[in-house]
Short mmCIF file of N, CA and C in Angstrom, two decimals:
data_model
loop_
_atom_site.label_atom_id
_atom_site.label_comp_id
_atom_site.label_asym_id
_atom_site.label_seq_id
_atom_site.Cartn_x
_atom_site.Cartn_y
_atom_site.Cartn_z
N MET A 887 97.32 93.90 67.70
CA MET A 887 98.14 95.07 67.93
C MET A 887 97.82 96.10 66.86
N ALA A 888 96.96 97.04 67.21
CA ALA A 888 96.55 98.08 66.28
C ALA A 888 97.29 99.36 66.62
N LEU A 889 97.26 100.26 65.68
CA LEU A 889 97.87 101.57 65.90
C LEU A 889 96.77 102.59 66.15
N ILE A 890 97.00 103.43 67.12
CA ILE A 890 96.09 104.53 67.43
C ILE A 890 96.90 105.81 67.47
N ASN A 891 96.20 106.93 67.43
CA ASN A 891 96.87 108.22 67.56
C ASN A 891 96.97 108.59 69.04
N CYS A 892 98.13 109.09 69.43
CA CYS A 892 98.32 109.54 70.80
C CYS A 892 97.42 110.74 71.06
N PRO A 893 96.66 110.74 72.18
CA PRO A 893 95.77 111.86 72.45
C PRO A 893 96.52 113.16 72.75
N GLU A 894 97.80 113.05 73.11
CA GLU A 894 98.58 114.23 73.47
C GLU A 894 99.28 114.85 72.26
N CYS A 895 100.05 114.03 71.51
CA CYS A 895 100.85 114.59 70.42
C CYS A 895 100.35 114.21 69.03
N GLY A 896 99.46 113.21 68.91
CA GLY A 896 98.89 112.84 67.63
C GLY A 896 99.70 111.84 66.83
N LYS A 897 100.84 111.39 67.32
CA LYS A 897 101.67 110.40 66.60
C LYS A 897 101.03 109.02 66.72
N SER A 898 101.36 108.12 65.79
CA SER A 898 100.85 106.75 65.81
C SER A 898 101.56 105.95 66.90
N VAL A 899 100.74 105.25 67.71
CA VAL A 899 101.26 104.46 68.83
C VAL A 899 100.53 103.13 68.84
N SER A 900 101.23 102.07 69.22
CA SER A 900 100.63 100.75 69.35
C SER A 900 99.68 100.74 70.55
N THR A 901 98.59 99.98 70.45
CA THR A 901 97.64 99.89 71.57
C THR A 901 98.22 99.10 72.74
N SER A 902 99.25 98.29 72.48
CA SER A 902 99.87 97.54 73.56
C SER A 902 100.96 98.34 74.27
N ALA A 903 101.27 99.53 73.78
CA ALA A 903 102.29 100.36 74.41
C ALA A 903 101.77 100.94 75.71
N VAL A 904 102.65 101.05 76.69
CA VAL A 904 102.28 101.63 77.98
C VAL A 904 102.22 103.15 77.88
N ALA A 905 103.16 103.72 77.12
CA ALA A 905 103.22 105.17 76.96
C ALA A 905 103.64 105.50 75.53
N CYS A 906 103.34 106.70 75.13
CA CYS A 906 103.73 107.17 73.80
C CYS A 906 105.25 107.33 73.76
N PRO A 907 105.93 106.75 72.77
CA PRO A 907 107.38 106.89 72.71
C PRO A 907 107.82 108.32 72.36
N ASN A 908 106.92 109.11 71.80
CA ASN A 908 107.27 110.48 71.42
C ASN A 908 107.14 111.45 72.60
N CYS A 909 105.99 111.45 73.27
CA CYS A 909 105.76 112.44 74.33
C CYS A 909 105.70 111.85 75.73
N GLY A 910 105.57 110.51 75.86
CA GLY A 910 105.51 109.86 77.16
C GLY A 910 104.13 109.82 77.78
N ASN A 911 103.12 110.26 77.05
CA ASN A 911 101.75 110.23 77.56
C ASN A 911 101.31 108.78 77.79
N PRO A 912 100.72 108.45 78.95
CA PRO A 912 100.27 107.07 79.18
C PRO A 912 99.18 106.67 78.19
N ILE A 913 99.35 105.50 77.60
CA ILE A 913 98.41 105.03 76.59
C ILE A 913 97.46 104.00 77.16
N SER A 914 97.98 103.01 77.90
CA SER A 914 97.12 101.92 78.37
C SER A 914 96.06 102.42 79.34
N SER A 915 96.42 103.35 80.23
CA SER A 915 95.41 103.86 81.16
C SER A 915 94.36 104.69 80.43
N ALA A 916 94.77 105.35 79.37
CA ALA A 916 93.79 106.11 78.58
C ALA A 916 92.83 105.16 77.89
N MET A 917 93.33 104.03 77.41
CA MET A 917 92.47 103.04 76.77
C MET A 917 91.52 102.43 77.79
N ASP A 918 92.01 102.15 79.00
CA ASP A 918 91.14 101.58 80.04
C ASP A 918 90.05 102.57 80.42
N THR A 919 90.39 103.85 80.51
CA THR A 919 89.41 104.87 80.86
C THR A 919 88.34 104.98 79.78
N LYS A 920 88.76 104.92 78.52
CA LYS A 920 87.79 105.00 77.43
C LYS A 920 86.89 103.77 77.42
N ALA A 921 87.43 102.60 77.74
CA ALA A 921 86.64 101.37 77.70
C ALA A 921 85.60 101.36 78.81
N VAL A 922 85.96 101.81 79.98
CA VAL A 922 85.04 101.79 81.11
C VAL A 922 84.12 103.01 81.08
N GLY A 923 84.65 104.13 80.68
CA GLY A 923 83.87 105.35 80.63
C GLY A 923 84.07 106.24 81.83
N THR A 924 84.75 105.76 82.85
CA THR A 924 85.05 106.56 84.04
C THR A 924 86.52 106.44 84.36
N PRO A 925 87.08 107.42 85.02
CA PRO A 925 88.49 107.32 85.40
C PRO A 925 88.72 106.19 86.40
N LEU A 926 89.90 105.59 86.35
CA LEU A 926 90.24 104.52 87.27
C LEU A 926 90.58 105.12 88.63
N THR A 927 90.15 104.45 89.69
CA THR A 927 90.44 104.90 91.04
C THR A 927 91.05 103.76 91.84
N THR A 928 91.81 104.11 92.84
CA THR A 928 92.40 103.13 93.74
C THR A 928 91.60 103.11 95.02
N VAL A 929 91.25 101.92 95.49
CA VAL A 929 90.46 101.77 96.69
C VAL A 929 91.36 101.27 97.81
N GLN A 930 91.31 101.94 98.95
CA GLN A 930 92.09 101.51 100.10
C GLN A 930 91.37 100.32 100.73
N GLU A 931 92.04 99.18 100.80
CA GLU A 931 91.41 97.95 101.27
C GLU A 931 91.42 97.83 102.79
N THR A 932 92.45 98.31 103.46
CA THR A 932 92.57 98.18 104.90
C THR A 932 92.19 99.50 105.55
N SER A 933 91.31 99.44 106.55
CA SER A 933 90.87 100.67 107.20
C SER A 933 91.99 101.27 108.03
N LYS A 934 91.90 102.57 108.24
CA LYS A 934 92.92 103.26 109.03
C LYS A 934 92.89 102.78 110.48
N ARG A 935 91.72 102.41 110.97
CA ARG A 935 91.60 101.91 112.34
C ARG A 935 92.42 100.64 112.52
N LEU A 936 92.35 99.72 111.55
CA LEU A 936 93.12 98.48 111.65
C LEU A 936 94.61 98.74 111.48
N LYS A 937 94.96 99.73 110.67
CA LYS A 937 96.37 100.10 110.54
C LYS A 937 96.90 100.67 111.85
N LEU A 938 96.07 101.46 112.54
CA LEU A 938 96.47 102.00 113.84
C LEU A 938 96.59 100.89 114.87
N HIS A 939 95.73 99.89 114.81
CA HIS A 939 95.84 98.75 115.71
C HIS A 939 97.15 98.00 115.47
N THR A 940 97.53 97.85 114.21
CA THR A 940 98.79 97.19 113.89
C THR A 940 99.96 97.99 114.46
N LEU A 941 99.96 99.30 114.26
CA LEU A 941 101.03 100.13 114.80
C LEU A 941 101.08 100.07 116.32
N GLY A 942 99.92 100.10 116.97
CA GLY A 942 99.87 100.02 118.43
C GLY A 942 100.41 98.70 118.95
N SER A 943 100.06 97.61 118.29
CA SER A 943 100.53 96.30 118.74
C SER A 943 102.04 96.16 118.54
N VAL A 944 102.56 96.65 117.42
CA VAL A 944 104.00 96.59 117.18
C VAL A 944 104.74 97.47 118.19
N PHE A 945 104.20 98.65 118.49
CA PHE A 945 104.81 99.53 119.49
C PHE A 945 104.85 98.85 120.85
N LEU A 946 103.74 98.24 121.27
CA LEU A 946 103.69 97.55 122.55
C LEU A 946 104.68 96.39 122.58
N LEU A 947 104.77 95.66 121.49
CA LEU A 947 105.69 94.53 121.39
C LEU A 947 107.14 94.99 121.50
N ILE A 948 107.50 96.04 120.78
CA ILE A 948 108.89 96.53 120.79
C ILE A 948 109.25 97.10 122.15
N VAL A 949 108.36 97.92 122.74
CA VAL A 949 108.64 98.49 124.06
C VAL A 949 108.78 97.37 125.09
N GLY A 950 107.90 96.38 125.03
CA GLY A 950 107.99 95.26 125.95
C GLY A 950 109.28 94.47 125.79
N LEU A 951 109.70 94.24 124.54
CA LEU A 951 110.95 93.52 124.30
C LEU A 951 112.15 94.29 124.83
N VAL A 952 112.20 95.59 124.55
CA VAL A 952 113.33 96.40 125.02
C VAL A 952 113.36 96.40 126.55
N TRP A 953 112.21 96.60 127.17
CA TRP A 953 112.12 96.61 128.63
C TRP A 953 112.53 95.25 129.20
N LEU A 954 112.10 94.17 128.56
CA LEU A 954 112.44 92.83 129.02
C LEU A 954 113.94 92.58 128.92
N ILE A 955 114.56 92.99 127.83
CA ILE A 955 116.01 92.82 127.67
C ILE A 955 116.77 93.61 128.73
N ILE A 956 116.35 94.84 128.95
CA ILE A 956 117.00 95.65 129.98
C ILE A 956 116.81 95.02 131.36
N ALA A 957 115.62 94.51 131.64
CA ALA A 957 115.35 93.88 132.94
C ALA A 957 116.17 92.62 133.13
N ILE A 958 116.32 91.81 132.09
CA ILE A 958 117.11 90.58 132.19
C ILE A 958 118.58 90.92 132.41
N GLN A 959 119.09 91.95 131.72
CA GLN A 959 120.48 92.35 131.92
C GLN A 959 120.70 92.90 133.33
N ALA A 960 119.73 93.62 133.85
CA ALA A 960 119.85 94.15 135.21
C ALA A 960 119.74 93.02 136.23
N GLU A 961 118.97 91.99 135.92
CA GLU A 961 118.81 90.86 136.82
C GLU A 961 120.11 90.07 136.93
N SER A 962 120.89 90.02 135.85
CA SER A 962 122.15 89.30 135.90
C SER A 962 123.17 90.01 136.79
N GLY A 963 122.95 91.29 137.07
CA GLY A 963 123.81 92.05 137.96
C GLY A 963 123.39 91.89 139.40
N SER A 964 122.67 90.84 139.74
CA SER A 964 122.21 90.44 141.07
C SER A 964 121.19 91.40 141.68
N ASN A 965 120.59 92.27 140.87
CA ASN A 965 119.47 93.07 141.36
C ASN A 965 118.20 92.24 141.21
N ASN A 966 117.32 92.35 142.16
CA ASN A 966 116.07 91.61 142.11
C ASN A 966 115.06 92.44 141.31
N VAL A 967 115.00 92.20 139.98
CA VAL A 967 114.15 92.97 139.08
C VAL A 967 113.00 92.10 138.63
N ASN A 968 111.80 92.67 138.61
CA ASN A 968 110.61 91.95 138.19
C ASN A 968 110.47 92.03 136.67
N THR A 969 110.36 90.89 136.00
CA THR A 969 110.21 90.86 134.54
C THR A 969 108.79 90.50 134.13
N THR A 970 107.86 90.52 135.05
CA THR A 970 106.49 90.12 134.74
C THR A 970 105.81 91.12 133.82
N ILE A 971 105.92 92.41 134.11
CA ILE A 971 105.24 93.44 133.31
C ILE A 971 105.77 93.48 131.88
N PRO A 972 107.10 93.54 131.65
CA PRO A 972 107.54 93.55 130.25
C PRO A 972 107.20 92.26 129.49
N ALA A 973 107.25 91.11 130.18
CA ALA A 973 106.88 89.86 129.52
C ALA A 973 105.39 89.87 129.15
N PHE A 974 104.57 90.42 130.05
CA PHE A 974 103.14 90.54 129.77
C PHE A 974 102.91 91.48 128.58
N MET A 975 103.66 92.58 128.51
CA MET A 975 103.54 93.51 127.38
C MET A 975 103.90 92.83 126.06
N VAL A 976 104.95 92.01 126.08
CA VAL A 976 105.36 91.31 124.86
C VAL A 976 104.25 90.36 124.41
N TRP A 977 103.68 89.59 125.33
CA TRP A 977 102.62 88.65 124.98
C TRP A 977 101.38 89.37 124.47
N ILE A 978 100.97 90.42 125.16
CA ILE A 978 99.78 91.17 124.73
C ILE A 978 100.02 91.80 123.35
N GLY A 979 101.20 92.39 123.15
CA GLY A 979 101.52 92.98 121.84
C GLY A 979 101.51 91.94 120.73
N PHE A 980 102.07 90.76 121.01
CA PHE A 980 102.11 89.70 120.00
C PHE A 980 100.71 89.19 119.68
N ILE A 981 99.92 88.93 120.71
CA ILE A 981 98.55 88.44 120.49
C ILE A 981 97.71 89.49 119.77
N TRP A 982 97.86 90.76 120.19
CA TRP A 982 97.13 91.85 119.54
C TRP A 982 97.51 91.95 118.06
N PHE A 983 98.80 91.78 117.74
CA PHE A 983 99.26 91.85 116.36
C PHE A 983 98.64 90.72 115.53
N ILE A 984 98.66 89.50 116.07
CA ILE A 984 98.11 88.35 115.34
C ILE A 984 96.61 88.53 115.11
N VAL A 985 95.89 88.97 116.14
CA VAL A 985 94.44 89.18 116.00
C VAL A 985 94.16 90.27 114.96
N THR A 986 94.94 91.35 114.98
CA THR A 986 94.74 92.44 114.01
C THR A 986 95.02 91.97 112.60
N ARG A 987 96.08 91.19 112.40
CA ARG A 987 96.38 90.67 111.06
C ARG A 987 95.25 89.75 110.57
N PHE A 988 94.70 88.96 111.48
CA PHE A 988 93.57 88.11 111.11
C PHE A 988 92.36 88.96 110.73
N ARG A 989 92.11 90.03 111.49
CA ARG A 989 90.98 90.91 111.17
C ARG A 989 91.18 91.59 109.83
N ILE A 990 92.40 91.99 109.52
CA ILE A 990 92.68 92.60 108.21
C ILE A 990 92.40 91.58 107.11
N TRP A 991 92.85 90.36 107.30
CA TRP A 991 92.60 89.31 106.30
C TRP A 991 91.10 89.05 106.17
N TRP A 992 90.40 89.01 107.29
CA TRP A 992 88.97 88.68 107.28
C TRP A 992 88.16 89.75 106.57
N HIS A 993 88.48 91.03 106.79
CA HIS A 993 87.71 92.12 106.22
C HIS A 993 88.19 92.55 104.83
N HIS A 994 89.24 91.92 104.34
CA HIS A 994 89.76 92.27 103.02
C HIS A 994 88.78 91.82 101.95
N LYS A 995 88.60 92.65 100.95
CA LYS A 995 87.63 92.34 99.89
C LYS A 995 88.32 91.74 98.70
#
């Protein structure tokens, strides 16, 4: 635990400090940047296409579930309502979601 001067205000700060207690300037990220020589960047691990697939599958699943619930309630009122399409939507949405989550896991670095 050594003391260094804050690059912002010049006061003595511990190297293990996250920020300068005087001015609040981040210290640890500045040390990491100096050690590597380049600024730190964040890399997006999941592609936007796979995120859109996840949203599409969840949307299909929710719409299918809502439609299925409404169809089952209408069927109890002695109307002859077909529940095949909403049940199919629920299954396709669920399978699509599982496959997309597997693809995200598989392509993750």
